[in-house]
Each structure stands twice: as C-alpha cells, then as structure tokens.
Amino acid sequence: IFDHAVYAPGEEPGMMPLRVAEDRGGTLVTFVFYRRAGMNDEQLSSALEWIRMDFAVLKSLLEV
C-alpha cells in the first residue's frame, strides 16, 4: 500500500490510493486518480499524461 496525498494551495489534500500485488509471477500496480473539483478536461488530460509517464518509468526500472 503506497497511498499518498496531493496538495494544492488553499485546498484539502487529495488522497490517491495505490496498491501493489503479486499477479501470476509478475506485479500488478493499481492507482486511483481522483479528479479534483474545478479541474477542466485539459488539466485532467495533462495530469493523466504525467501519471502515464511516471508509471512507464517505474515499469522500465522494475523490468531491469
């Protein structure tokens, strides 16, 4: 379990749950991203792209 909080100035922290579990000899990583109130579609797309890149880097490090 690697839950973490995302902080934005003047807002309550947003909790983002992350789970790691064994999956048939590999690893399954599950991350839940909650869209923040007031986040427009462009901001959401940008946040999701950053998350995709972060997980791609994580995957490349773990598969060495």
PDB file of N, CA and C in Angstrom:
ATOM      1  N   ILE A   1       0.858  -1.170   0.000  1.00  0.00           N
ATOM      2  CA  ILE A   1       0.000   0.000   0.000  1.00  0.00           C
ATOM      3  C   ILE A   1       0.903   1.232   0.000  1.00  0.00           C
ATOM      4  N   PHE A   2       0.706   2.093  -0.981  1.00  0.00           N
ATOM      5  CA  PHE A   2       1.501   3.307  -1.123  1.00  0.00           C
ATOM      6  C   PHE A   2       0.592   4.520  -1.306  1.00  0.00           C
ATOM      7  N   ASP A   3      -0.396   4.650  -0.462  1.00  0.00           N
ATOM      8  CA  ASP A   3      -1.287   5.799  -0.581  1.00  0.00           C
ATOM      9  C   ASP A   3      -0.498   7.086  -0.354  1.00  0.00           C
ATOM     10  N   HIS A   4      -0.885   8.116  -1.043  1.00  0.00           N
ATOM     11  CA  HIS A   4      -0.228   9.403  -0.840  1.00  0.00           C
ATOM     12  C   HIS A   4      -1.250  10.520  -1.020  1.00  0.00           C
ATOM     13  N   ALA A   5      -0.860  11.680  -0.580  1.00  0.00           N
ATOM     14  CA  ALA A   5      -1.732  12.847  -0.678  1.00  0.00           C
ATOM     15  C   ALA A   5      -1.143  13.829  -1.687  1.00  0.00           C
ATOM     16  N   VAL A   6      -2.038  14.459  -2.432  1.00  0.00           N
ATOM     17  CA  VAL A   6      -1.644  15.504  -3.374  1.00  0.00           C
ATOM     18  C   VAL A   6      -2.134  16.825  -2.791  1.00  0.00           C
ATOM     19  N   TYR A   7      -1.220  17.767  -2.654  1.00  0.00           N
ATOM     20  CA  TYR A   7      -1.553  19.048  -2.041  1.00  0.00           C
ATOM     21  C   TYR A   7      -1.634  20.146  -3.088  1.00  0.00           C
ATOM     22  N   ALA A   8      -2.659  20.966  -2.979  1.00  0.00           N
ATOM     23  CA  ALA A   8      -2.811  22.153  -3.817  1.00  0.00           C
ATOM     24  C   ALA A   8      -3.044  23.330  -2.877  1.00  0.00           C
ATOM     25  N   PRO A   9      -2.399  24.458  -3.123  1.00  0.00           N
ATOM     26  CA  PRO A   9      -2.536  25.603  -2.230  1.00  0.00           C
ATOM     27  C   PRO A   9      -4.004  25.962  -1.981  1.00  0.00           C
ATOM     28  N   GLY A  10      -4.365  26.097  -0.703  1.00  0.00           N
ATOM     29  CA  GLY A  10      -5.708  26.507  -0.327  1.00  0.00           C
ATOM     30  C   GLY A  10      -6.757  25.417  -0.393  1.00  0.00           C
ATOM     31  N   GLU A  11      -6.350  24.173  -0.665  1.00  0.00           N
ATOM     32  CA  GLU A  11      -7.307  23.069  -0.773  1.00  0.00           C
ATOM     33  C   GLU A  11      -6.944  21.955   0.196  1.00  0.00           C
ATOM     34  N   GLU A  12      -7.930  21.134   0.502  1.00  0.00           N
ATOM     35  CA  GLU A  12      -7.681  19.945   1.311  1.00  0.00           C
ATOM     36  C   GLU A  12      -6.825  18.975   0.501  1.00  0.00           C
ATOM     37  N   PRO A  13      -5.942  18.228   1.163  1.00  0.00           N
ATOM     38  CA  PRO A  13      -5.155  17.234   0.431  1.00  0.00           C
ATOM     39  C   PRO A  13      -6.071  16.210  -0.238  1.00  0.00           C
ATOM     40  N   GLY A  14      -5.704  15.801  -1.426  1.00  0.00           N
ATOM     41  CA  GLY A  14      -6.451  14.769  -2.137  1.00  0.00           C
ATOM     42  C   GLY A  14      -5.735  13.439  -1.993  1.00  0.00           C
ATOM     43  N   MET A  15      -6.393  12.461  -1.422  1.00  0.00           N
ATOM     44  CA  MET A  15      -5.783  11.147  -1.239  1.00  0.00           C
ATOM     45  C   MET A  15      -5.852  10.351  -2.539  1.00  0.00           C
ATOM     46  N   MET A  16      -4.742   9.737  -2.889  1.00  0.00           N
ATOM     47  CA  MET A  16      -4.643   8.934  -4.101  1.00  0.00           C
ATOM     48  C   MET A  16      -4.154   7.538  -3.712  1.00  0.00           C
ATOM     49  N   PRO A  17      -5.056   6.538  -3.744  1.00  0.00           N
ATOM     50  CA  PRO A  17      -4.661   5.191  -3.360  1.00  0.00           C
ATOM     51  C   PRO A  17      -3.857   4.469  -4.441  1.00  0.00           C
ATOM     52  N   LEU A  18      -2.826   3.758  -4.005  1.00  0.00           N
ATOM     53  CA  LEU A  18      -2.001   2.954  -4.888  1.00  0.00           C
ATOM     54  C   LEU A  18      -1.789   1.604  -4.229  1.00  0.00           C
ATOM     55  N   ARG A  19      -1.959   0.530  -4.976  1.00  0.00           N
ATOM     56  CA  ARG A  19      -1.785  -0.815  -4.451  1.00  0.00           C
ATOM     57  C   ARG A  19      -0.832  -1.587  -5.354  1.00  0.00           C
ATOM     58  N   VAL A  20      -0.026  -2.439  -4.740  1.00  0.00           N
ATOM     59  CA  VAL A  20       0.881  -3.309  -5.471  1.00  0.00           C
ATOM     60  C   VAL A  20       0.609  -4.728  -4.996  1.00  0.00           C
ATOM     61  N   ALA A  21       0.393  -5.648  -5.942  1.00  0.00           N
ATOM     62  CA  ALA A  21       0.094  -7.028  -5.585  1.00  0.00           C
ATOM     63  C   ALA A  21       0.768  -7.976  -6.570  1.00  0.00           C
ATOM     64  N   GLU A  22       1.063  -9.173  -6.090  1.00  0.00           N
ATOM     65  CA  GLU A  22       1.598 -10.213  -6.965  1.00  0.00           C
ATOM     66  C   GLU A  22       0.510 -10.622  -7.960  1.00  0.00           C
ATOM     67  N   ASP A  23       0.929 -10.885  -9.202  1.00  0.00           N
ATOM     68  CA  ASP A  23      -0.029 -11.275 -10.232  1.00  0.00           C
ATOM     69  C   ASP A  23       0.608 -12.298 -11.162  1.00  0.00           C
ATOM     70  N   ARG A  24       0.353 -13.576 -10.912  1.00  0.00           N
ATOM     71  CA  ARG A  24       0.848 -14.661 -11.767  1.00  0.00           C
ATOM     72  C   ARG A  24       2.339 -14.549 -12.075  1.00  0.00           C
ATOM     73  N   GLY A  25       3.137 -14.374 -11.054  1.00  0.00           N
ATOM     74  CA  GLY A  25       4.579 -14.288 -11.246  1.00  0.00           C
ATOM     75  C   GLY A  25       5.062 -12.899 -11.609  1.00  0.00           C
ATOM     76  N   GLY A  26       4.161 -11.960 -11.752  1.00  0.00           N
ATOM     77  CA  GLY A  26       4.517 -10.569 -12.046  1.00  0.00           C
ATOM     78  C   GLY A  26       3.981  -9.665 -10.956  1.00  0.00           C
ATOM     79  N   THR A  27       3.802  -8.440 -11.280  1.00  0.00           N
ATOM     80  CA  THR A  27       3.314  -7.451 -10.329  1.00  0.00           C
ATOM     81  C   THR A  27       2.189  -6.645 -10.958  1.00  0.00           C
ATOM     82  N   LEU A  28       1.145  -6.448 -10.192  1.00  0.00           N
ATOM     83  CA  LEU A  28       0.018  -5.620 -10.616  1.00  0.00           C
ATOM     84  C   LEU A  28       0.037  -4.350  -9.776  1.00  0.00           C
ATOM     85  N   VAL A  29       0.091  -3.202 -10.432  1.00  0.00           N
ATOM     86  CA  VAL A  29       0.059  -1.912  -9.755  1.00  0.00           C
ATOM     87  C   VAL A  29      -1.272  -1.252 -10.104  1.00  0.00           C
ATOM     88  N   THR A  30      -2.029  -0.888  -9.076  1.00  0.00           N
ATOM     89  CA  THR A  30      -3.325  -0.240  -9.268  1.00  0.00           C
ATOM     90  C   THR A  30      -3.274   1.134  -8.618  1.00  0.00           C
ATOM     91  N   PHE A  31      -3.605   2.158  -9.389  1.00  0.00           N
ATOM     92  CA  PHE A  31      -3.585   3.535  -8.902  1.00  0.00           C
ATOM     93  C   PHE A  31      -4.928   4.170  -9.218  1.00  0.00           C
ATOM     94  N   VAL A  32      -5.489   4.858  -8.246  1.00  0.00           N
ATOM     95  CA  VAL A  32      -6.759   5.558  -8.450  1.00  0.00           C
ATOM     96  C   VAL A  32      -6.488   7.063  -8.397  1.00  0.00           C
ATOM     97  N   PHE A  33      -6.812   7.741  -9.495  1.00  0.00           N
ATOM     98  CA  PHE A  33      -6.650   9.192  -9.563  1.00  0.00           C
ATOM     99  C   PHE A  33      -8.033   9.816  -9.482  1.00  0.00           C
ATOM    100  N   TYR A  34      -8.229  10.657  -8.491  1.00  0.00           N
ATOM    101  CA  TYR A  34      -9.498  11.353  -8.342  1.00  0.00           C
ATOM    102  C   TYR A  34      -9.390  12.737  -8.968  1.00  0.00           C
ATOM    103  N   ARG A  35     -10.289  13.033  -9.862  1.00  0.00           N
ATOM    104  CA  ARG A  35     -10.331  14.349 -10.489  1.00  0.00           C
ATOM    105  C   ARG A  35     -10.707  15.383  -9.428  1.00  0.00           C
ATOM    106  N   ARG A  36      -9.896  16.419  -9.303  1.00  0.00           N
ATOM    107  CA  ARG A  36     -10.146  17.467  -8.315  1.00  0.00           C
ATOM    108  C   ARG A  36     -11.295  18.360  -8.775  1.00  0.00           C
ATOM    109  N   ALA A  37     -12.010  18.884  -7.829  1.00  0.00           N
ATOM    110  CA  ALA A  37     -13.105  19.817  -8.131  1.00  0.00           C
ATOM    111  C   ALA A  37     -12.537  20.998  -8.927  1.00  0.00           C
ATOM    112  N   GLY A  38     -13.218  21.387  -9.969  1.00  0.00           N
ATOM    113  CA  GLY A  38     -12.796  22.523 -10.781  1.00  0.00           C
ATOM    114  C   GLY A  38     -11.763  22.181 -11.842  1.00  0.00           C
ATOM    115  N   MET A  39     -11.317  20.940 -11.899  1.00  0.00           N
ATOM    116  CA  MET A  39     -10.315  20.542 -12.886  1.00  0.00           C
ATOM    117  C   MET A  39     -11.008  20.394 -14.245  1.00  0.00           C
ATOM    118  N   ASN A  40     -10.523  21.167 -15.233  1.00  0.00           N
ATOM    119  CA  ASN A  40     -11.138  21.072 -16.559  1.00  0.00           C
ATOM    120  C   ASN A  40     -10.550  19.884 -17.330  1.00  0.00           C
ATOM    121  N   ASP A  41     -11.096  19.605 -18.497  1.00  0.00           N
ATOM    122  CA  ASP A  41     -10.662  18.444 -19.282  1.00  0.00           C
ATOM    123  C   ASP A  41      -9.190  18.521 -19.670  1.00  0.00           C
ATOM    124  N   GLU A  42      -8.715  19.704 -19.998  1.00  0.00           N
ATOM    125  CA  GLU A  42      -7.314  19.876 -20.374  1.00  0.00           C
ATOM    126  C   GLU A  42      -6.393  19.579 -19.192  1.00  0.00           C
ATOM    127  N   GLN A  43      -6.742  20.073 -18.015  1.00  0.00           N
ATOM    128  CA  GLN A  43      -5.949  19.800 -16.815  1.00  0.00           C
ATOM    129  C   GLN A  43      -5.961  18.316 -16.472  1.00  0.00           C
ATOM    130  N   LEU A  44      -7.116  17.689 -16.624  1.00  0.00           N
ATOM    131  CA  LEU A  44      -7.219  16.259 -16.368  1.00  0.00           C
ATOM    132  C   LEU A  44      -6.336  15.479 -17.335  1.00  0.00           C
ATOM    133  N   SER A  45      -6.396  15.795 -18.614  1.00  0.00           N
ATOM    134  CA  SER A  45      -5.566  15.117 -19.615  1.00  0.00           C
ATOM    135  C   SER A  45      -4.086  15.271 -19.312  1.00  0.00           C
ATOM    136  N   SER A  46      -3.686  16.467 -18.902  1.00  0.00           N
ATOM    137  CA  SER A  46      -2.288  16.724 -18.559  1.00  0.00           C
ATOM    138  C   SER A  46      -1.864  15.894 -17.346  1.00  0.00           C
ATOM    139  N   ALA A  47      -2.697  15.870 -16.317  1.00  0.00           N
ATOM    140  CA  ALA A  47      -2.385  15.085 -15.114  1.00  0.00           C
ATOM    141  C   ALA A  47      -2.266  13.610 -15.456  1.00  0.00           C
ATOM    142  N   LEU A  48      -3.183  13.098 -16.267  1.00  0.00           N
ATOM    143  CA  LEU A  48      -3.147  11.682 -16.637  1.00  0.00           C
ATOM    144  C   LEU A  48      -1.920  11.345 -17.472  1.00  0.00           C
ATOM    145  N   GLU A  49      -1.488  12.259 -18.318  1.00  0.00           N
ATOM    146  CA  GLU A  49      -0.277  12.026 -19.111  1.00  0.00           C
ATOM    147  C   GLU A  49       0.954  11.956 -18.205  1.00  0.00           C
ATOM    148  N   TRP A  50       1.046  12.845 -17.218  1.00  0.00           N
ATOM    149  CA  TRP A  50       2.153  12.781 -16.253  1.00  0.00           C
ATOM    150  C   TRP A  50       2.144  11.442 -15.523  1.00  0.00           C
ATOM    151  N   ILE A  51       0.972  10.982 -15.130  1.00  0.00           N
ATOM    152  CA  ILE A  51       0.850   9.699 -14.423  1.00  0.00           C
ATOM    153  C   ILE A  51       1.295   8.557 -15.331  1.00  0.00           C
ATOM    154  N   ARG A  52       0.864   8.561 -16.585  1.00  0.00           N
ATOM    155  CA  ARG A  52       1.276   7.520 -17.533  1.00  0.00           C
ATOM    156  C   ARG A  52       2.804   7.487 -17.685  1.00  0.00           C
ATOM    157  N   MET A  53       3.417   8.667 -17.806  1.00  0.00           N
ATOM    158  CA  MET A  53       4.874   8.738 -17.938  1.00  0.00           C
ATOM    159  C   MET A  53       5.564   8.214 -16.679  1.00  0.00           C
ATOM    160  N   ASP A  54       5.063   8.597 -15.509  1.00  0.00           N
ATOM    161  CA  ASP A  54       5.646   8.113 -14.255  1.00  0.00           C
ATOM    162  C   ASP A  54       5.597   6.594 -14.166  1.00  0.00           C
ATOM    163  N   PHE A  55       4.464   6.008 -14.538  1.00  0.00           N
ATOM    164  CA  PHE A  55       4.347   4.553 -14.473  1.00  0.00           C
ATOM    165  C   PHE A  55       5.182   3.865 -15.546  1.00  0.00           C
ATOM    166  N   ALA A  56       5.364   4.486 -16.688  1.00  0.00           N
ATOM    167  CA  ALA A  56       6.245   3.925 -17.716  1.00  0.00           C
ATOM    168  C   ALA A  56       7.685   3.883 -17.208  1.00  0.00           C
ATOM    169  N   VAL A  57       8.106   4.931 -16.525  1.00  0.00           N
ATOM    170  CA  VAL A  57       9.449   4.954 -15.942  1.00  0.00           C
ATOM    171  C   VAL A  57       9.555   3.892 -14.856  1.00  0.00           C
ATOM    172  N   LEU A  58       8.579   3.790 -13.992  1.00  0.00           N
ATOM    173  CA  LEU A  58       8.583   2.764 -12.951  1.00  0.00           C
ATOM    174  C   LEU A  58       8.699   1.374 -13.563  1.00  0.00           C
ATOM    175  N   LYS A  59       7.922   1.114 -14.596  1.00  0.00           N
ATOM    176  CA  LYS A  59       7.968  -0.192 -15.267  1.00  0.00           C
ATOM    177  C   LYS A  59       9.352  -0.469 -15.821  1.00  0.00           C
ATOM    178  N   SER A  60       9.956   0.522 -16.467  1.00  0.00           N
ATOM    179  CA  SER A  60      11.289   0.322 -17.043  1.00  0.00           C
ATOM    180  C   SER A  60      12.329   0.035 -15.960  1.00  0.00           C
ATOM    181  N   LEU A  61      12.188   0.635 -14.806  1.00  0.00           N
ATOM    182  CA  LEU A  61      13.127   0.391 -13.705  1.00  0.00           C
ATOM    183  C   LEU A  61      12.940  -1.001 -13.097  1.00  0.00           C
ATOM    184  N   LEU A  62      11.707  -1.439 -13.009  1.00  0.00           N
ATOM    185  CA  LEU A  62      11.426  -2.736 -12.390  1.00  0.00           C
ATOM    186  C   LEU A  62      11.721  -3.913 -13.304  1.00  0.00           C
ATOM    187  N   GLU A  63      11.743  -3.694 -14.607  1.00  0.00           N
ATOM    188  CA  GLU A  63      11.965  -4.786 -15.542  1.00  0.00           C
ATOM    189  C   GLU A  63      13.429  -4.963 -15.909  1.00  0.00           C
ATOM    190  N   VAL A  64      14.327  -4.314 -15.209  1.00  0.00           N
ATOM    191  CA  VAL A  64      15.765  -4.427 -15.491  1.00  0.00           C
ATOM    192  C   VAL A  64      16.268  -5.801 -15.129  1.00  0.00           C
TER     193      VAL A  64
END
